[in-house]
Amino acid sequence: MTDGIYTLANDVVYDQLVALLNSIEVNVGKEIPVCVIAYDNRVDRVRAEIANRENVTLLDDVNLFARWEDFSKRVWAAHPTALKTWQEQGIPGVNRIGMNRRYCAFDADSPFERFIYLDADIVVMDSLKIIFDKLNENDFVVYDFQYKSPNHIFNLQSPKLLELVDKNRLSTEIFCAGMYAGKRGLFPQEQRDWLVSKLEEGEAEILFMPAPNQSVLNYMTMRGEIPVYNLALRLPDDQKTGNAVTSSHFEARDNILYDRGKRLTYLHYIGLSSKLFSRISEGENIDFPYRDIFLHYRYLHEPEKRPKFITKPTPYNQAPSLAKRVLKKIGFTS
């Protein structure tokens, strides 16, 4: 059985991708195969980076992506307002359609029989064995706390939602699409066609437009009757940990984070702009949570290039000054 790790990237998230790949190398191992799925055609730096890594490949076959991009277009064409709203915002077609390329991991001709998908803004802290082990008994495994915020997955104002989704599943099987584990062949073409037909019958109104790919994947597991096994709900309290950068209590020891003494499986820098990681990698002294963890893994193999900061750090979420706000308002700054 072939196990592997997928991620999705382009040159915009290059620095985050390097940190992710280095963290996998150190904390999972050099042997596990990793496949980087091209978000779009901006992958020159990505291609050069993975050329030096024996276990890492790049998947940039537009023919493989086409079937999922077509699926995404059909899904959102069924939505009552999505395409019109995005067009008014200057977005042609489906918003962030490249995100849907990750779902080619489910195709029957994909490289890995069982896989873990990780967003590029993740740093792996442990072996991932706990997740692969659960795939022995489950088809779909996650480890996050998104179930506490279903309003970021589905349109909770839709009267159809509780007609289509069991209330208990809504409170226990919601997940973040930044990390999940699954199996090849889980969503065959016939099932995708059936899902689209249900959306076209009016079910599309339950989808959450601001997180299009995440909402759709949750819909696919819910309506496809695929149980979602969430370690955050199943593990004993003395074993589970958090994993989001928004948690401020993690402790760092030897470049690993611990949650009240328990080693994290992964850290997700969710909500932080990719521009932030590019700017700090270019030497701009910006402070953000667990910055040193990112910098350690980003420059693991080239410590001499790690930025050396001499100025006082600027908080990443610092509000702009009044002068800057005024200049922006009148169009003198972007």
Short mmCIF file of C-alpha atoms in Angstrom, two decimals:
data_model
loop_
_atom_site.label_atom_id
_atom_site.label_comp_id
_atom_site.label_asym_id
_atom_site.label_seq_id
_atom_site.Cartn_x
_atom_site.Cartn_y
_atom_site.Cartn_z
CA MET A 1 0.00 0.00 0.00
CA THR A 2 1.39 3.38 -1.01
CA ASP A 3 1.05 6.13 1.57
CA GLY A 4 2.01 9.70 0.80
CA ILE A 5 1.53 13.38 1.53
CA TYR A 6 0.03 15.98 -0.79
CA THR A 7 0.25 19.72 -0.61
CA LEU A 8 -0.82 22.54 -2.93
CA ALA A 9 1.54 25.36 -3.83
CA ASN A 10 2.93 27.87 -6.26
CA ASP A 11 5.73 30.42 -6.08
CA VAL A 12 3.58 32.79 -4.05
CA VAL A 13 3.81 30.42 -1.06
CA TYR A 14 7.37 29.28 -1.80
CA ASP A 15 8.79 30.13 1.64
CA GLN A 16 5.96 28.33 3.42
CA LEU A 17 6.35 25.32 1.15
CA VAL A 18 10.06 25.03 1.99
CA ALA A 19 9.25 25.15 5.71
CA LEU A 20 6.61 22.45 5.27
CA LEU A 21 8.90 20.14 3.27
CA ASN A 22 11.72 20.57 5.78
CA SER A 23 9.42 19.85 8.70
CA ILE A 24 8.21 16.65 6.99
CA GLU A 25 11.82 15.62 6.39
CA VAL A 26 12.77 16.10 10.05
CA ASN A 27 9.63 14.95 11.85
CA VAL A 28 8.15 12.36 9.46
CA GLY A 29 11.17 11.18 7.50
CA LYS A 30 12.97 11.51 4.17
CA GLU A 31 11.42 8.29 2.86
CA ILE A 32 7.75 9.26 2.71
CA PRO A 33 6.78 10.45 -0.78
CA VAL A 34 5.44 14.00 -1.05
CA CYS A 35 3.54 15.32 -4.05
CA VAL A 36 3.25 19.07 -4.60
CA ILE A 37 0.14 19.90 -6.62
CA ALA A 38 0.55 23.03 -8.74
CA TYR A 39 -2.00 25.67 -7.75
CA ASP A 40 -1.41 27.41 -11.10
CA ASN A 41 1.42 27.80 -13.62
CA ARG A 42 3.59 29.98 -11.36
CA VAL A 43 5.84 27.16 -10.17
CA ASP A 44 9.36 27.98 -11.40
CA ARG A 45 10.82 28.34 -7.88
CA VAL A 46 8.82 25.34 -6.66
CA ARG A 47 10.14 23.20 -9.50
CA ALA A 48 13.75 24.21 -8.78
CA GLU A 49 13.34 23.50 -5.07
CA ILE A 50 11.93 20.02 -5.36
CA ALA A 51 14.51 19.03 -7.98
CA ASN A 52 16.89 18.68 -5.04
CA ARG A 53 14.55 16.45 -3.02
CA GLU A 54 14.43 12.77 -3.94
CA ASN A 55 11.10 12.06 -2.26
CA VAL A 56 9.21 15.09 -3.63
CA THR A 57 7.46 15.34 -7.00
CA LEU A 58 5.43 18.02 -8.74
CA LEU A 59 2.02 17.28 -10.20
CA ASP A 60 1.13 19.85 -12.86
CA ASP A 61 -0.95 17.86 -15.34
CA VAL A 62 -3.73 20.20 -16.47
CA ASN A 63 -5.70 17.23 -17.82
CA LEU A 64 -5.95 15.75 -14.33
CA PHE A 65 -6.96 19.11 -12.90
CA ALA A 66 -9.57 19.76 -15.57
CA ARG A 67 -12.06 17.23 -14.25
CA TRP A 68 -12.09 18.86 -10.81
CA GLU A 69 -12.16 22.39 -12.16
CA ASP A 70 -15.14 21.38 -14.31
CA PHE A 71 -16.78 19.87 -11.23
CA SER A 72 -16.21 23.11 -9.32
CA LYS A 73 -17.69 25.19 -12.12
CA ARG A 74 -20.80 23.00 -12.20
CA VAL A 75 -21.14 23.19 -8.41
CA TRP A 76 -21.04 26.97 -8.24
CA ALA A 77 -23.15 27.46 -11.37
CA ALA A 78 -25.88 25.78 -9.33
CA HIS A 79 -25.56 28.35 -6.54
CA PRO A 80 -28.16 31.14 -6.65
CA THR A 81 -25.74 34.07 -6.32
CA ALA A 82 -22.10 32.93 -6.29
CA LEU A 83 -20.93 33.51 -9.87
CA LYS A 84 -22.73 36.84 -10.13
CA THR A 85 -21.32 38.02 -6.80
CA TRP A 86 -17.77 37.03 -7.70
CA GLN A 87 -18.08 38.69 -11.10
CA GLU A 88 -19.14 41.92 -9.40
CA GLN A 89 -16.02 41.63 -7.23
CA GLY A 90 -13.86 41.32 -10.34
CA ILE A 91 -13.34 37.56 -10.00
CA PRO A 92 -13.88 35.69 -13.27
CA GLY A 93 -15.57 32.33 -12.81
CA VAL A 94 -15.10 30.42 -9.56
CA ASN A 95 -13.22 32.14 -6.76
CA ARG A 96 -9.83 30.48 -6.05
CA ILE A 97 -10.57 27.61 -8.41
CA GLY A 98 -6.96 26.44 -8.18
CA MET A 99 -7.69 25.27 -4.64
CA ASN A 100 -9.83 22.48 -6.10
CA ARG A 101 -6.86 20.89 -7.84
CA ARG A 102 -6.02 19.19 -4.54
CA TYR A 103 -8.98 16.87 -4.99
CA CYS A 104 -7.26 14.99 -7.80
CA ALA A 105 -5.76 13.04 -4.88
CA PHE A 106 -9.08 11.17 -4.77
CA ASP A 107 -8.86 10.04 -8.40
CA ALA A 108 -8.35 6.36 -9.21
CA ASP A 109 -5.16 7.18 -11.13
CA SER A 110 -3.59 9.31 -8.37
CA PRO A 111 -0.16 8.36 -6.98
CA PHE A 112 -1.07 7.43 -3.39
CA GLU A 113 -3.50 4.78 -2.21
CA ARG A 114 -3.82 6.50 1.16
CA PHE A 115 -2.79 10.09 1.75
CA ILE A 116 -2.66 13.06 4.06
CA TYR A 117 -3.27 16.47 2.52
CA LEU A 118 -1.56 19.47 4.16
CA ASP A 119 -1.87 23.13 3.23
CA ALA A 120 1.46 24.80 2.51
CA ASP A 121 1.06 27.04 5.58
CA ILE A 122 1.51 24.05 7.90
CA VAL A 123 4.60 22.90 9.78
CA VAL A 124 4.59 19.23 10.80
CA MET A 125 5.57 18.58 14.40
CA ASP A 126 5.25 14.80 14.70
CA SER A 127 5.35 11.60 12.65
CA LEU A 128 1.69 11.66 11.40
CA LYS A 129 1.49 7.98 12.36
CA ILE A 130 -1.60 8.63 14.45
CA ILE A 131 -3.43 9.84 11.33
CA PHE A 132 -2.28 7.07 9.00
CA ASP A 133 -3.20 4.49 11.66
CA LYS A 134 -6.77 5.76 11.73
CA LEU A 135 -7.02 5.27 7.97
CA ASN A 136 -6.83 1.55 8.67
CA GLU A 137 -10.41 1.72 9.97
CA ASN A 138 -11.77 4.92 8.39
CA ASP A 139 -11.98 6.40 4.90
CA PHE A 140 -11.69 10.04 5.99
CA VAL A 141 -9.73 11.38 8.97
CA VAL A 142 -9.21 14.93 10.25
CA TYR A 143 -7.70 16.55 13.33
CA ASP A 144 -9.01 20.03 13.98
CA PHE A 145 -11.60 22.05 15.85
CA GLN A 146 -13.56 23.52 12.93
CA TYR A 147 -16.69 21.73 14.18
CA LYS A 148 -16.99 24.54 16.72
CA SER A 149 -17.56 27.03 13.87
CA PRO A 150 -19.95 25.50 11.31
CA ASN A 151 -20.78 29.05 10.14
CA HIS A 152 -17.47 29.01 8.24
CA ILE A 153 -18.49 25.86 6.37
CA PHE A 154 -22.19 26.12 5.57
CA ASN A 155 -24.77 28.87 5.24
CA LEU A 156 -26.48 28.49 8.61
CA GLN A 157 -29.28 30.81 7.49
CA SER A 158 -30.45 28.35 4.86
CA PRO A 159 -33.66 26.58 5.89
CA LYS A 160 -32.54 23.61 3.81
CA LEU A 161 -29.43 22.92 5.89
CA LEU A 162 -30.97 20.82 8.65
CA GLU A 163 -33.20 19.09 6.10
CA LEU A 164 -30.08 17.83 4.32
CA VAL A 165 -27.53 17.47 7.10
CA ASP A 166 -28.13 15.63 10.35
CA LYS A 167 -27.75 18.02 13.30
CA ASN A 168 -25.41 15.65 15.11
CA ARG A 169 -23.13 15.32 12.07
CA LEU A 170 -23.19 19.09 11.66
CA SER A 171 -21.79 19.46 15.17
CA THR A 172 -19.23 16.64 14.98
CA GLU A 173 -18.10 16.10 11.37
CA ILE A 174 -17.37 19.63 10.19
CA PHE A 175 -13.68 20.02 9.34
CA CYS A 176 -11.06 22.42 8.01
CA ALA A 177 -9.90 21.54 4.49
CA GLY A 178 -6.33 22.58 5.30
CA MET A 179 -5.56 19.11 6.64
CA TYR A 180 -7.36 15.84 6.04
CA ALA A 181 -6.56 12.23 5.25
CA GLY A 182 -8.35 10.05 2.73
CA LYS A 183 -8.14 7.29 0.18
CA ARG A 184 -7.84 7.00 -3.57
CA GLY A 185 -11.15 6.47 -5.37
CA LEU A 186 -13.30 8.01 -2.65
CA PHE A 187 -15.28 10.32 -4.98
CA PRO A 188 -15.74 8.63 -8.37
CA GLN A 189 -17.22 10.51 -11.32
CA GLU A 190 -20.68 8.97 -10.88
CA GLN A 191 -20.88 10.24 -7.33
CA ARG A 192 -19.68 13.70 -8.33
CA ASP A 193 -22.38 13.83 -11.01
CA TRP A 194 -24.99 12.83 -8.42
CA LEU A 195 -23.78 15.53 -6.01
CA VAL A 196 -24.00 18.17 -8.74
CA SER A 197 -27.54 17.04 -9.57
CA LYS A 198 -28.58 17.52 -5.94
CA LEU A 199 -26.99 20.96 -5.86
CA GLU A 200 -28.86 21.88 -9.05
CA GLU A 201 -32.10 20.84 -7.36
CA GLY A 202 -31.62 23.66 -4.86
CA GLU A 203 -29.18 22.31 -2.30
CA ALA A 204 -26.41 24.70 -3.39
CA GLU A 205 -27.83 27.44 -1.19
CA ILE A 206 -26.31 25.74 1.89
CA LEU A 207 -22.76 26.29 0.58
CA PHE A 208 -20.60 28.99 2.21
CA MET A 209 -19.24 31.29 -0.50
CA PRO A 210 -16.29 32.86 1.40
CA ALA A 211 -14.66 29.41 1.73
CA PRO A 212 -15.68 27.75 -1.53
CA ASN A 213 -13.43 24.68 -1.68
CA GLN A 214 -13.78 23.94 2.03
CA SER A 215 -17.55 24.20 1.93
CA VAL A 216 -17.79 21.91 -1.08
CA LEU A 217 -15.58 19.18 0.42
CA ASN A 218 -17.66 19.19 3.61
CA TYR A 219 -20.80 18.94 1.46
CA MET A 220 -19.27 16.01 -0.44
CA THR A 221 -18.59 14.01 2.71
CA MET A 222 -21.94 14.89 4.32
CA ARG A 223 -24.16 14.17 1.31
CA GLY A 224 -21.95 11.31 0.17
CA GLU A 225 -22.51 9.62 3.54
CA ILE A 226 -18.78 9.39 4.21
CA PRO A 227 -18.21 9.45 7.98
CA VAL A 228 -15.54 11.89 9.11
CA TYR A 229 -13.34 10.63 11.96
CA ASN A 230 -12.02 13.61 13.93
CA LEU A 231 -9.14 12.96 16.31
CA ALA A 232 -9.93 16.22 18.09
CA LEU A 233 -13.19 14.64 19.23
CA ARG A 234 -12.07 11.01 19.57
CA LEU A 235 -8.75 11.25 21.40
CA PRO A 236 -8.73 11.27 25.21
CA ASP A 237 -8.26 14.74 26.69
CA ASP A 238 -4.80 13.83 27.95
CA GLN A 239 -3.67 13.03 24.40
CA LYS A 240 -5.25 15.64 22.13
CA THR A 241 -3.64 18.98 21.28
CA GLY A 242 -4.51 22.15 19.46
CA ASN A 243 -2.94 22.93 16.11
CA ALA A 244 -3.85 26.50 15.11
CA VAL A 245 -1.54 29.50 15.25
CA THR A 246 -4.33 31.36 17.07
CA SER A 247 -3.59 29.30 20.19
CA SER A 248 -1.13 31.36 22.21
CA HIS A 249 -0.22 28.86 24.95
CA PHE A 250 1.97 26.42 23.00
CA GLU A 251 5.49 25.97 24.36
CA ALA A 252 8.54 25.54 22.13
CA ARG A 253 11.27 23.02 22.98
CA ASP A 254 13.94 22.08 20.45
CA ASN A 255 11.86 23.53 17.60
CA ILE A 256 8.82 21.43 18.49
CA LEU A 257 5.65 22.86 19.99
CA TYR A 258 3.85 21.37 22.98
CA ASP A 259 0.33 21.90 24.21
CA ARG A 260 0.39 21.56 28.01
CA GLY A 261 3.19 19.03 27.72
CA LYS A 262 1.78 17.14 24.71
CA ARG A 263 3.58 17.29 21.38
CA LEU A 264 1.60 18.86 18.53
CA THR A 265 1.00 16.81 15.41
CA TYR A 266 1.13 19.94 13.26
CA LEU A 267 0.91 23.73 13.47
CA HIS A 268 -1.33 25.51 11.00
CA TYR A 269 -0.53 29.19 10.38
CA ILE A 270 -4.14 29.63 9.39
CA GLY A 271 -5.33 33.15 8.71
CA LEU A 272 -1.85 34.62 8.19
CA SER A 273 -1.22 36.04 4.73
CA SER A 274 1.38 34.39 2.51
CA LYS A 275 2.79 37.89 1.97
CA LEU A 276 3.75 37.95 5.64
CA PHE A 277 6.03 34.93 5.23
CA SER A 278 7.57 36.33 2.06
CA ARG A 279 8.27 39.67 3.72
CA ILE A 280 9.95 38.16 6.76
CA SER A 281 12.00 35.86 4.53
CA GLU A 282 13.17 38.95 2.66
CA GLY A 283 14.42 40.42 5.94
CA GLU A 284 11.52 42.55 7.13
CA ASN A 285 11.31 42.34 10.91
CA ILE A 286 7.67 41.44 11.47
CA ASP A 287 6.59 39.60 14.58
CA PHE A 288 3.86 36.96 14.49
CA PRO A 289 2.99 33.91 16.60
CA TYR A 290 5.55 31.11 16.50
CA ARG A 291 7.74 33.06 14.11
CA ASP A 292 10.95 31.30 15.20
CA ILE A 293 9.40 27.91 14.47
CA PHE A 294 8.69 28.98 10.89
CA LEU A 295 12.16 30.49 10.46
CA HIS A 296 13.87 27.37 11.83
CA TYR A 297 12.21 25.07 9.31
CA ARG A 298 12.35 27.55 6.44
CA TYR A 299 16.13 27.91 6.78
CA LEU A 300 16.91 24.41 8.05
CA HIS A 301 19.27 23.69 5.16
CA GLU A 302 20.57 27.22 4.60
CA PRO A 303 20.96 28.77 8.08
CA GLU A 304 23.39 31.33 6.70
CA LYS A 305 20.49 32.88 4.76
CA ARG A 306 18.20 33.21 7.77
CA PRO A 307 17.37 36.90 8.27
CA LYS A 308 19.25 38.65 11.08
CA PHE A 309 17.03 41.30 12.57
CA ILE A 310 18.52 44.37 14.22
CA THR A 311 15.50 46.67 14.37
CA LYS A 312 12.55 46.47 16.70
CA PRO A 313 9.95 44.01 15.32
CA THR A 314 6.65 45.30 13.97
CA PRO A 315 3.55 43.36 15.07
CA TYR A 316 2.00 41.62 12.06
CA ASN A 317 -1.47 42.89 12.97
CA GLN A 318 -0.48 46.42 13.89
CA ALA A 319 -3.11 48.92 12.84
CA PRO A 320 -1.90 51.46 10.26
CA SER A 321 -1.18 54.96 11.51
CA LEU A 322 -3.74 57.71 11.08
CA ALA A 323 -1.55 59.30 8.41
CA LYS A 324 -1.40 56.06 6.43
CA ARG A 325 -5.15 55.56 6.73
CA VAL A 326 -5.79 59.05 5.43
CA LEU A 327 -3.35 58.63 2.53
CA LYS A 328 -4.93 55.30 1.61
CA LYS A 329 -8.39 56.80 1.69
CA ILE A 330 -7.46 59.54 -0.73
CA GLY A 331 -5.62 57.13 -2.99
CA PHE A 332 -1.95 57.93 -2.33
CA THR A 333 -1.09 54.46 -0.99
CA SER A 334 -2.28 50.96 -1.67
#
